[in-house]
Amino acid sequence: MLPLPTFSVLSPRAVSDAAQMLTDHPQARLIAGGTDLLPSMKYGLFTPPTLIRLGGVSALQEISVTEAGGLRIGAGVTLRAVGRDVRVLSLYPALAAATRTIATSTIQAMGTLGGNLMLDTRCAWYNQSTFWRGALGGCLKCHSAPEGAICHVAPKGKGCYAAHSADTAPGLLLYDAEVELVSTRGARRVAVAALYGDDGRDWIRRAPDELLTAVILPPPPAGRVVHRKLRARGSIDYPLLLTAAAFDPDRGPRVVVSSVGPRPVELGGVAEAWEAGGVEAVAEAAYKQVSPLSTHVWPAPWRKKMVRVEVRRALEAAISGV
Amino acid sequence: MSEPDSPVGRRGGKIDGLPKITGAARFTDDLTLPGMLHGAFNRSPHAHARILSIDVSAALALPGVYAVLTGADLPTPYGVIPVAQDEHALAVGKVLFIGDEVAAVAAVDQETARRAAALIRVEYEPLEGVFTIEDALNPDKPLLHDERRRKGDTNVLRRVFQKYGDPAAGFAEADVIIESNYDYPGSTHVPLETQVALAQPHPDGKLTLWSSTQIPHYLHRIVSKVLGMREQDVRVIKPDVGAGYGGKSDPFANELCAAALARKTGRPVKFILDREEVFYAHRGRHPTRMTLKMGVTNDGRITAADFKAWAAGGAYASYGVVTAYYFGVFLPLPYKLDHWQFESHRCYTNHPPCGPKRGHGAIQPRFALELHLDKLANAIGMSPDALRLKNCVEPDTETSNGLRITSVALKECVDKVLAASGYLEKRGKLGPNRGIGLATSAYMCGALHPIVQSEMPQSAVQICADRSGRVSILSGTADIGQGSNHMLAAIVAGRLGIPETDCVVLEADTGLTPVDLGSYSSRVTFFAGNAAKMAADQLYAVMRAAAAEKLGGEDVVMLGGKVFRESAPEKALDFAEAVQLAEERHGTLGFVGHYKPPKIGNRFRRQSVGPSPAYSFTAQVAEVVVDPETGFVTVERIWAAHDCGKALNPTIVEGQIEGCVYMGVGEALAEEQSYTKHGLHRAPSILEYKIPTVFETPEIITIIVESNDKEGPFGAKEAGEGPQLSTVPAIANAIFDACGVWMNEAPFTPDRVLKAIERRDREARRASFDGA
């Protein structure tokens, strides 16, 4: 087993305490389930001196019905609890389905919804041990990389293309969900669609002193949302491609594709394609728009072909569910 | 031979199974000694480089660090095969792959040791790397092992060429000849337990080494050699081991450095590899490029074969010389083939070293040949099972390359697997994208010749009957989870008519147990089993004689823990009473048995690799579903019939067959040692190296077939490796049945399968265009 680096732990009981600690300890990282954070720390991807443990903040563990008739899910609710909640199952089945595809059932019991949304972007050239990254010469996302390190996905590029891998994000985006971010300066809401940025190093639009406290879902849309995860095996694996499709008989389809770059992307031109040629045309439009890169061990050209297949299958399922 | 209540042939758990499932078993990492230090390596970040200087001062200055070793401290080369002594515990002069060990640290804890290892400054002069077979065959490329330098030298460790009969004449007889290229990937073992060693120095200068090894005997020899110690001063103990699959059949740097650091510091040193380091220690399947040309007559007689193989073997030889022979010598088995030849090349490349993995050297040619047979069957319009049965090797014959064949129940295996799977009814009729495939295979039951040539026994067992009725069994065998401890107990208990749980097995301690060469080449049941039987036979004879005298008649049997006359079973002695009687007459009841394989005359003197006292046989059928849009292959079911001679414990045999199938499914679907163009392993973790999860594991239907080998202990042969040989080609043949594509390249990842399907469709379109 790889040893963890040394760190200290702070255990707030209230959201306000946690926010204060985050302000007081700018180098600290938040830890909820820790199922991705701790392996990353063992790999030396980052070595925070302090972890702020959110497990003791009971306010983050609740699911409640909002006045608007949607749901507010605390960031600290475990993926297992989200996936088994009858309200989530009946109103937001694509979210429940997404939680059940994450890693393994034991990790779902530890990992949280907030943790999943805050999951670091991933890359085959980055999520490796200190020794491995040293032998590679580092990359743009590596904080400890030597001068002259390049991106191994796009060697001439200046950006980082590490792949957004949060399984719950595409579905939440189609449910028009928002997240609540809290700091000592106050609370604000950001749409999931606007939460993520275009560079794998700086993939989340969150101020360093903010913590994600809840996911707020508006009342569910008229049609059905479907979540699909392409992965190498039936368990444990991170996504090779995430697809979410929604179909509202009045408004037509919407499609989100993820794990192909630093953020989930809602495809453009879907309505036009739908009008012109139905499901096949939407799948073709997706294929043309989305170009996976070599951020995964499995080959990018095959993943590109899968965009067409997965979008078609997701959309067909969304339509047949109407 | 197997009585109803004898442990021989009885189902059930292993005698040492409970401690493993309750957590009571002690693996090497469970051992802790007072004052124990921990080791860590500094490893090469270069695939090929000359070491200009090593500065260990910062590491030594770190508080908690006790010692640092570099290659200069352990200059003696070694290698498990005597003709290929090309390794050093730590790099000397050059590093040969990314992950090669350069320096070793002993410190007060693992974190300190790792931190110190990272502080070692090594100056390198990078050299051009050798990463492909083309590179390895090119005399203009640098040599990995400079000492091999002669004019025109390449990085080929061993080239083997053998020819039998008259291949040209054989091809002339053929009605159909097909030639294809095949590629089989490198893969690694992924035992649950990583390599762990613990060395303890003694005040008298002696040394004890506990290690997770499959080869305590060879490790004993090599540790003594590299440390410059007398062999009688080194004691190697193998505690419980969490599997090996061939991956612990070499001496490893962590074992040698634990020993050397313990000697240097005067303290016990534990040296554990993390999972990533196991991918660098490797010794797994050779990635192999092959061409196979075979001819058949229209009535299905195989007339000739010509096989070539090139393997990119990584930085060191390991067992590679032997691999080069295995590629060819098992090619025809289980078929009769008179006219054939093979040429194989085992190359060095700047990658982690390959070595033996379950089905060593036979998996790759079997994949090629079993696909090829289906292609030939297709071409002559014969059913694949009929083609196989027509050419099947017969019992008590000799192959064209001089292998002595004794018991064979392959036809029965094929019949049973066809019947159970419904192959004949299903083939070609399962509808689009669902298919069924057959493959057969054979494997050795122990290499006839030892790694280090000698006329001494290759396995020995010592037994001692206690007055309590308990029988102790001492053997140098290495149980790595496969069940060899249970096998020894079942054989001894079976002979003496007592429960196997009344036996105590002490194994794999070179300070106490008589020698056994180790757990490789599927040798342990046949070799150590016969040694145990020989020891038990002697105890049986002495006890029987004493009981006959007491009971007044010669018709004595030992059964169910009792000793009695068959004609008067009501007057029975307890086994313990019989032991006491025998001890009174004979003295202390200790006996040794050993096994030396028979001297099997071989017409071909050069053939030292391949001969075995017996061969196991397997037939498998796989049923698969292919997703034609994604290329994903789902293996739904595998039926596996295996001729293991005699199942000493059917539960354990079934477990071995299932394990083989599981491993074969992994190699078929996704497992691959994949490297960047600079030689960096792309996925040295069990997250990204895709072994099957329970979702990819098919339903496995095992069928045990018993041929009762005349020379095997109670008729037993092997079951731990042979069953894997059929799995990958059965899946490939099923994919062809499902969607009409030949997967000549493994693993059958969605990417490769989809490309093959797209090629099929393009060709079909072109054909219909041409036809129109």
Coordinates of C-alpha atoms in Angstrom, one line a residue, chain A residues 1-6 43 122 124-125 128-132 134-136 230-238 240 296-299 302 305-306 309-310 312-313, chain B residues 43-45 98-99 110-111 114 274 276 280 627 629-630 632 670 676 680-693 695-696 749-751 754-755 758:
Chain A
M1 CA 0.0 0.0 0.0
L2 CA 1.2 3.5 -0.8
P3 CA 1.8 5.7 2.2
L4 CA -0.2 8.9 2.6
P5 CA 1.7 12.1 3.0
T6 CA 1.4 13.8 6.4
Y43 CA 0.0 9.4 -5.9
R122 CA -8.6 13.0 -15.1
A124 CA -4.0 8.9 -18.4
W125 CA -0.9 11.1 -18.3
Q128 CA -0.2 8.3 -12.0
S129 CA 2.4 8.0 -9.3
T130 CA 5.1 10.5 -8.5
F131 CA 7.7 8.2 -10.0
W132 CA 5.7 7.7 -13.2
G134 CA 8.8 12.0 -13.1
A135 CA 9.8 9.4 -15.7
L136 CA 7.3 11.1 -18.1
L230 CA -19.4 4.0 -21.4
R231 CA -16.7 2.2 -19.4
A232 CA -14.2 -0.6 -19.9
R233 CA -15.8 -3.0 -17.4
G234 CA -19.1 -3.4 -15.5
S235 CA -17.7 -2.0 -12.3
I236 CA -15.0 0.3 -10.8
D237 CA -14.0 2.2 -13.9
Y238 CA -14.1 5.9 -14.6
L240 CA -14.7 6.6 -21.2
H296 CA -7.7 7.8 -21.7
V297 CA -5.7 4.6 -22.2
W298 CA -8.4 3.3 -24.6
P299 CA -8.0 4.9 -28.0
W302 CA -12.8 4.5 -31.0
K305 CA -17.1 6.5 -32.9
M306 CA -18.9 5.8 -29.6
V309 CA -23.6 5.2 -30.8
E310 CA -24.1 6.4 -27.2
R312 CA -28.3 7.6 -30.4
R313 CA -28.9 5.0 -27.7
Chain B
R43 CA 14.3 3.3 -9.9
S44 CA 15.4 4.3 -13.3
P45 CA 13.2 7.0 -15.1
I98 CA 11.8 2.4 -16.8
G99 CA 11.5 1.0 -13.3
Q110 CA 8.6 2.8 4.7
E111 CA 7.9 6.5 4.3
R114 CA 10.8 6.1 0.1
D274 CA 3.7 -1.7 -4.2
E276 CA 3.0 -0.3 -9.5
Y280 CA 7.8 -3.3 -13.3
D627 CA -22.2 -5.7 -29.9
E629 CA -21.9 -1.0 -32.9
T630 CA -19.4 -0.8 -30.0
F632 CA -17.8 -5.0 -27.0
A670 CA -8.7 -6.5 -22.3
T676 CA 4.5 4.6 -24.6
L680 CA 6.8 3.9 -20.1
H681 CA 4.1 1.5 -18.9
R682 CA 0.9 3.2 -19.7
A683 CA -1.2 1.6 -17.0
P684 CA 0.7 0.2 -14.0
S685 CA -2.3 0.0 -11.8
I686 CA -5.2 -2.4 -11.3
L687 CA -7.6 0.5 -12.1
E688 CA -6.2 0.9 -15.6
Y689 CA -4.8 -2.6 -16.3
K690 CA -8.2 -4.2 -17.0
I691 CA -8.5 -7.6 -15.3
P692 CA -12.0 -8.9 -15.5
T693 CA -14.5 -7.9 -12.7
F695 CA -19.3 -8.6 -14.6
E696 CA -16.9 -9.8 -17.3
T749 CA -11.0 -5.0 -27.2
P750 CA -14.0 -3.2 -28.5
D751 CA -11.7 -1.0 -30.7
L754 CA -15.2 -2.9 -34.2
K755 CA -12.4 -2.3 -36.7
E758 CA -16.0 -2.4 -40.3

